[in-house]
GROMACS .gro file of N, CA and C in nm:
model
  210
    1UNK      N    1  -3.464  -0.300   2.003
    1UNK     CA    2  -3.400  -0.275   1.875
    1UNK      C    3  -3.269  -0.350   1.864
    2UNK      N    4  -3.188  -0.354   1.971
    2UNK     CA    5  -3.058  -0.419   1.991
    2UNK      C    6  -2.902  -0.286   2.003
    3UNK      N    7  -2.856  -0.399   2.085
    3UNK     CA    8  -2.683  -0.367   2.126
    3UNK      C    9  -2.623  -0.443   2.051
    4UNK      N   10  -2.529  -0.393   2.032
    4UNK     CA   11  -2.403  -0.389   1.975
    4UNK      C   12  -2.266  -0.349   2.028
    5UNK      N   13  -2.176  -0.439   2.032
    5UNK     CA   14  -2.028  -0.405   2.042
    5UNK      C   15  -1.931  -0.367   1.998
    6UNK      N   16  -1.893  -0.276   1.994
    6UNK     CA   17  -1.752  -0.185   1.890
    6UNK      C   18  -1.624  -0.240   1.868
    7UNK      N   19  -1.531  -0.283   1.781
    7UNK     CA   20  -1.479  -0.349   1.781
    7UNK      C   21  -1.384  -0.236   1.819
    8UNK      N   22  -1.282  -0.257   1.921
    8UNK     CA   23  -1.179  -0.168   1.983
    8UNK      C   24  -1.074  -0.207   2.003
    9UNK      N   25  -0.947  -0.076   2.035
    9UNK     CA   26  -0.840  -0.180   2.051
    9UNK      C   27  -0.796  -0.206   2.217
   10UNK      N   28  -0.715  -0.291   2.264
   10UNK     CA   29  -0.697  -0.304   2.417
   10UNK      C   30  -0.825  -0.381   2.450
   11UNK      N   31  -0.848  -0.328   2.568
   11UNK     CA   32  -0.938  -0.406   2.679
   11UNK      C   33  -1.121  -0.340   2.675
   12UNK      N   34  -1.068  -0.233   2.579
   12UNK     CA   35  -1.238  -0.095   2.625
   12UNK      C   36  -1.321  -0.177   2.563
   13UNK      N   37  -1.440  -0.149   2.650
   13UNK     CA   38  -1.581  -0.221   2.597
   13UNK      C   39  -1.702  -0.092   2.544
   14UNK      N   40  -1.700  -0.111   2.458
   14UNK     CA   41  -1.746   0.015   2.376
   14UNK      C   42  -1.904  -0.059   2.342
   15UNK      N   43  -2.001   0.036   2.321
   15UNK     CA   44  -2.156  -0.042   2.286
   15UNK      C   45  -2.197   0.089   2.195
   16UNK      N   46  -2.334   0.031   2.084
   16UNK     CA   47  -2.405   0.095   2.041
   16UNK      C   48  -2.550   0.062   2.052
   17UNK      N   49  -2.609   0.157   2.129
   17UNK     CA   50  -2.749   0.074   2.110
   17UNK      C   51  -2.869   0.126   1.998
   18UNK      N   52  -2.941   0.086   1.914
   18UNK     CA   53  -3.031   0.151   1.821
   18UNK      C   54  -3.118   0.220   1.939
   19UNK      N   55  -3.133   0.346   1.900
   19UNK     CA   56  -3.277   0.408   1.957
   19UNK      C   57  -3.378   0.394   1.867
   20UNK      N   58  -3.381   0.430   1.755
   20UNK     CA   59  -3.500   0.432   1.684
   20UNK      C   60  -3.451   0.436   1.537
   21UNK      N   61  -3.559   0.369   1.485
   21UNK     CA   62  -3.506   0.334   1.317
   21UNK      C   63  -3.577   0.453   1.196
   22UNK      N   64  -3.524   0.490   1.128
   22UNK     CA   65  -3.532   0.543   1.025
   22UNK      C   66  -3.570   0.493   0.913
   23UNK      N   67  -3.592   0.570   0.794
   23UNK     CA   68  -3.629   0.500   0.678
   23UNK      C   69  -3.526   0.444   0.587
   24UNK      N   70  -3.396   0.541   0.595
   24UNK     CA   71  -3.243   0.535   0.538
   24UNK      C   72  -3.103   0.573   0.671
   25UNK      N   73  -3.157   0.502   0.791
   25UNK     CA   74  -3.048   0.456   0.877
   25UNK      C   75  -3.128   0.433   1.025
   26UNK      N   76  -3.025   0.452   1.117
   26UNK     CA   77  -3.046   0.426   1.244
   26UNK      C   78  -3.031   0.545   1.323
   27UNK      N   79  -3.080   0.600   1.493
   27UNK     CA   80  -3.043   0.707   1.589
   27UNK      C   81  -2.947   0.637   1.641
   28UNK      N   82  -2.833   0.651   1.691
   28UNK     CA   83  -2.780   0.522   1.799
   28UNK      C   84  -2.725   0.574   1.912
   29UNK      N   85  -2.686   0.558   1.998
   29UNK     CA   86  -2.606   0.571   2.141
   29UNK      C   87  -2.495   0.504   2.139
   30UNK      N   88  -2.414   0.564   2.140
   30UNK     CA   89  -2.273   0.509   2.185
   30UNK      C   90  -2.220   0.543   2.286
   31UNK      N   91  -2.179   0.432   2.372
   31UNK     CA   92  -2.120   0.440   2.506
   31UNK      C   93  -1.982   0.394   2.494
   32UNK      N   94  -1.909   0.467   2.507
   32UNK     CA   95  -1.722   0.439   2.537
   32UNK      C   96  -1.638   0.454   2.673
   33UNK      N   97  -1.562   0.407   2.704
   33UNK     CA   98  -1.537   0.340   2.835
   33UNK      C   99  -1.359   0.440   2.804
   34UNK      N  100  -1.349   0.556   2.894
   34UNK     CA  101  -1.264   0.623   2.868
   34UNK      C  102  -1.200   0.630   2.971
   35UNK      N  103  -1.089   0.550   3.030
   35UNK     CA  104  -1.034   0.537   3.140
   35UNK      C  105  -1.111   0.602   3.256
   36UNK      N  106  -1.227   0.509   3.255
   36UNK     CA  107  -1.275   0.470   3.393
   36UNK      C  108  -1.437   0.551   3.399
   37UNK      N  109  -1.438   0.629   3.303
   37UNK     CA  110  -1.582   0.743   3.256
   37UNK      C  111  -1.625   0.705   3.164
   38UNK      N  112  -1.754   0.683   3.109
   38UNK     CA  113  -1.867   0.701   3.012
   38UNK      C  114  -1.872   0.782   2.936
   39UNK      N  115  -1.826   0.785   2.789
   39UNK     CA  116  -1.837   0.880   2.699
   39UNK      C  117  -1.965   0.874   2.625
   40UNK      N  118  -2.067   0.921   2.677
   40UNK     CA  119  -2.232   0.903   2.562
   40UNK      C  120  -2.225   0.973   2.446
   41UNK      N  121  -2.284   0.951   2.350
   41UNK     CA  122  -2.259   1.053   2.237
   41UNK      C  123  -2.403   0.974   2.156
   42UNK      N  124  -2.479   1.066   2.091
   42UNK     CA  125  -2.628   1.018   1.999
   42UNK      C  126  -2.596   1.087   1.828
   43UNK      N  127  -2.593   0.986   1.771
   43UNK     CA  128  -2.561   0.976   1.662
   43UNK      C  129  -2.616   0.952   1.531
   44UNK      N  130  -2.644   0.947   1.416
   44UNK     CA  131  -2.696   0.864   1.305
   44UNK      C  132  -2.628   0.775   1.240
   45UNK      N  133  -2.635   0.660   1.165
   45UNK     CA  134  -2.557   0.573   1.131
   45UNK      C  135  -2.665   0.565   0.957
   46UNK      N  136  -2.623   0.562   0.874
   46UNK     CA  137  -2.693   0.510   0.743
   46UNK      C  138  -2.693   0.315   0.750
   47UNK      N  139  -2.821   0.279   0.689
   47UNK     CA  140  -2.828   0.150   0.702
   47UNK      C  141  -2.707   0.075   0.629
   48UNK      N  142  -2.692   0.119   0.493
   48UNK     CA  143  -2.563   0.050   0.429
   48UNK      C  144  -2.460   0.055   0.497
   49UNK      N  145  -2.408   0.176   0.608
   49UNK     CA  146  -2.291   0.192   0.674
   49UNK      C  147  -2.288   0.075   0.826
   50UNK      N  148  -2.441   0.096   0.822
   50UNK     CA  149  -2.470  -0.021   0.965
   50UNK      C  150  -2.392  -0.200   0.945
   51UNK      N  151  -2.499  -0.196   0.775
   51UNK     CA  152  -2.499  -0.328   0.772
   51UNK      C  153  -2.375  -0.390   0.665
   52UNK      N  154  -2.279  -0.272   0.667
   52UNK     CA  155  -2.108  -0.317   0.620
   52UNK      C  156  -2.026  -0.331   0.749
   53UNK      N  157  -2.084  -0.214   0.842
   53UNK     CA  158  -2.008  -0.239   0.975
   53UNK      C  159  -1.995  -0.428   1.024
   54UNK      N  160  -2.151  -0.458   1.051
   54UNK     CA  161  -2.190  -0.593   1.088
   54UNK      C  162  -2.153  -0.670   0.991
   55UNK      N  163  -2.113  -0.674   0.888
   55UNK     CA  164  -2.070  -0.741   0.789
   55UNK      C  165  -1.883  -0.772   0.824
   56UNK      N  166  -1.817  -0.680   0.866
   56UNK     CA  167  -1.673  -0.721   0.819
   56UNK      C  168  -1.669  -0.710   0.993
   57UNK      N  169  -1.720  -0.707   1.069
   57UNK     CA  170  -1.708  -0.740   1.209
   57UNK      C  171  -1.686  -0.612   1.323
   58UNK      N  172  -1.682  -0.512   1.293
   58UNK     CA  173  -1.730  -0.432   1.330
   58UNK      C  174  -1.766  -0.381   1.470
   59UNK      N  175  -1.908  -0.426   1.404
   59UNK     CA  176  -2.037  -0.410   1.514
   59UNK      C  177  -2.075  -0.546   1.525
   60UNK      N  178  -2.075  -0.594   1.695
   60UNK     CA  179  -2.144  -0.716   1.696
   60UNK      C  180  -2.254  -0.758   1.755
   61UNK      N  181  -2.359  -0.817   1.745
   61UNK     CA  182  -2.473  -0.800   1.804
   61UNK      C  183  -2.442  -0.899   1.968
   62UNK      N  184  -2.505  -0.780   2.042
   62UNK     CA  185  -2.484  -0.832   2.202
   62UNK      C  186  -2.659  -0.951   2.204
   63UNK      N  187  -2.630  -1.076   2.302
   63UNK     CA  188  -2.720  -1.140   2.304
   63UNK      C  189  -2.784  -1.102   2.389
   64UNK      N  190  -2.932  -1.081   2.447
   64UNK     CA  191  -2.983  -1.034   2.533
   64UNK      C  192  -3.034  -1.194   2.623
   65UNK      N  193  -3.017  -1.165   2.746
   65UNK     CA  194  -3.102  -1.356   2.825
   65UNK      C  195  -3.177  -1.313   2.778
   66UNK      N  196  -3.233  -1.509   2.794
   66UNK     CA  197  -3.369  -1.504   2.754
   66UNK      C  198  -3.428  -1.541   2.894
   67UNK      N  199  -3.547  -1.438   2.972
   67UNK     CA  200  -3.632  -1.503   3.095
   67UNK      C  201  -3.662  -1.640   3.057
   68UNK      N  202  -3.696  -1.714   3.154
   68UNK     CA  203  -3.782  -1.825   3.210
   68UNK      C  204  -3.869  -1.813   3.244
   69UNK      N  205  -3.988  -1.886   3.231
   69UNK     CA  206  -4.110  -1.846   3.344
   69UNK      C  207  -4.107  -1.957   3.421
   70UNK      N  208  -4.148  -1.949   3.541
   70UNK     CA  209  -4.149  -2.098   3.629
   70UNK      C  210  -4.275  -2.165   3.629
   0.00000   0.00000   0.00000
């Protein structure tokens, strides 16, 4: 479905990942980096709220590698 990066302030590396899609939003996971612990939290996001987030920078889509085959 894809990751995403939270735009934060300082150094924290914050993620959202889609679990599963909806008809009028997203489930998501958010992971926050709270001096030195994992804050999980499962959430809903509405698609318009998703795709204004990704719009003004927000949320940024994490690239996943791509394998090789040999």
């Amino acid at each position: 479905m894809g990751t995403y990066t939270l735009k934060s302030i300082g150094k924290a590396t914050d993620y959202m990942t889609i679990v599963r899609e909806m008809d009028d939003g997203y489930v998501v996971r958010i992971v926050r980096d709270k001096d030195g612990y994992e804050d999980v939290t499962n959430d809903y996001i509405s698609k318009s709220l998703f795709e204004s987030c990704v719009r003004t920078g927000y949320l940024t889509k994490v690239e996943q590698p791509v394998s090789v085959s040999a």
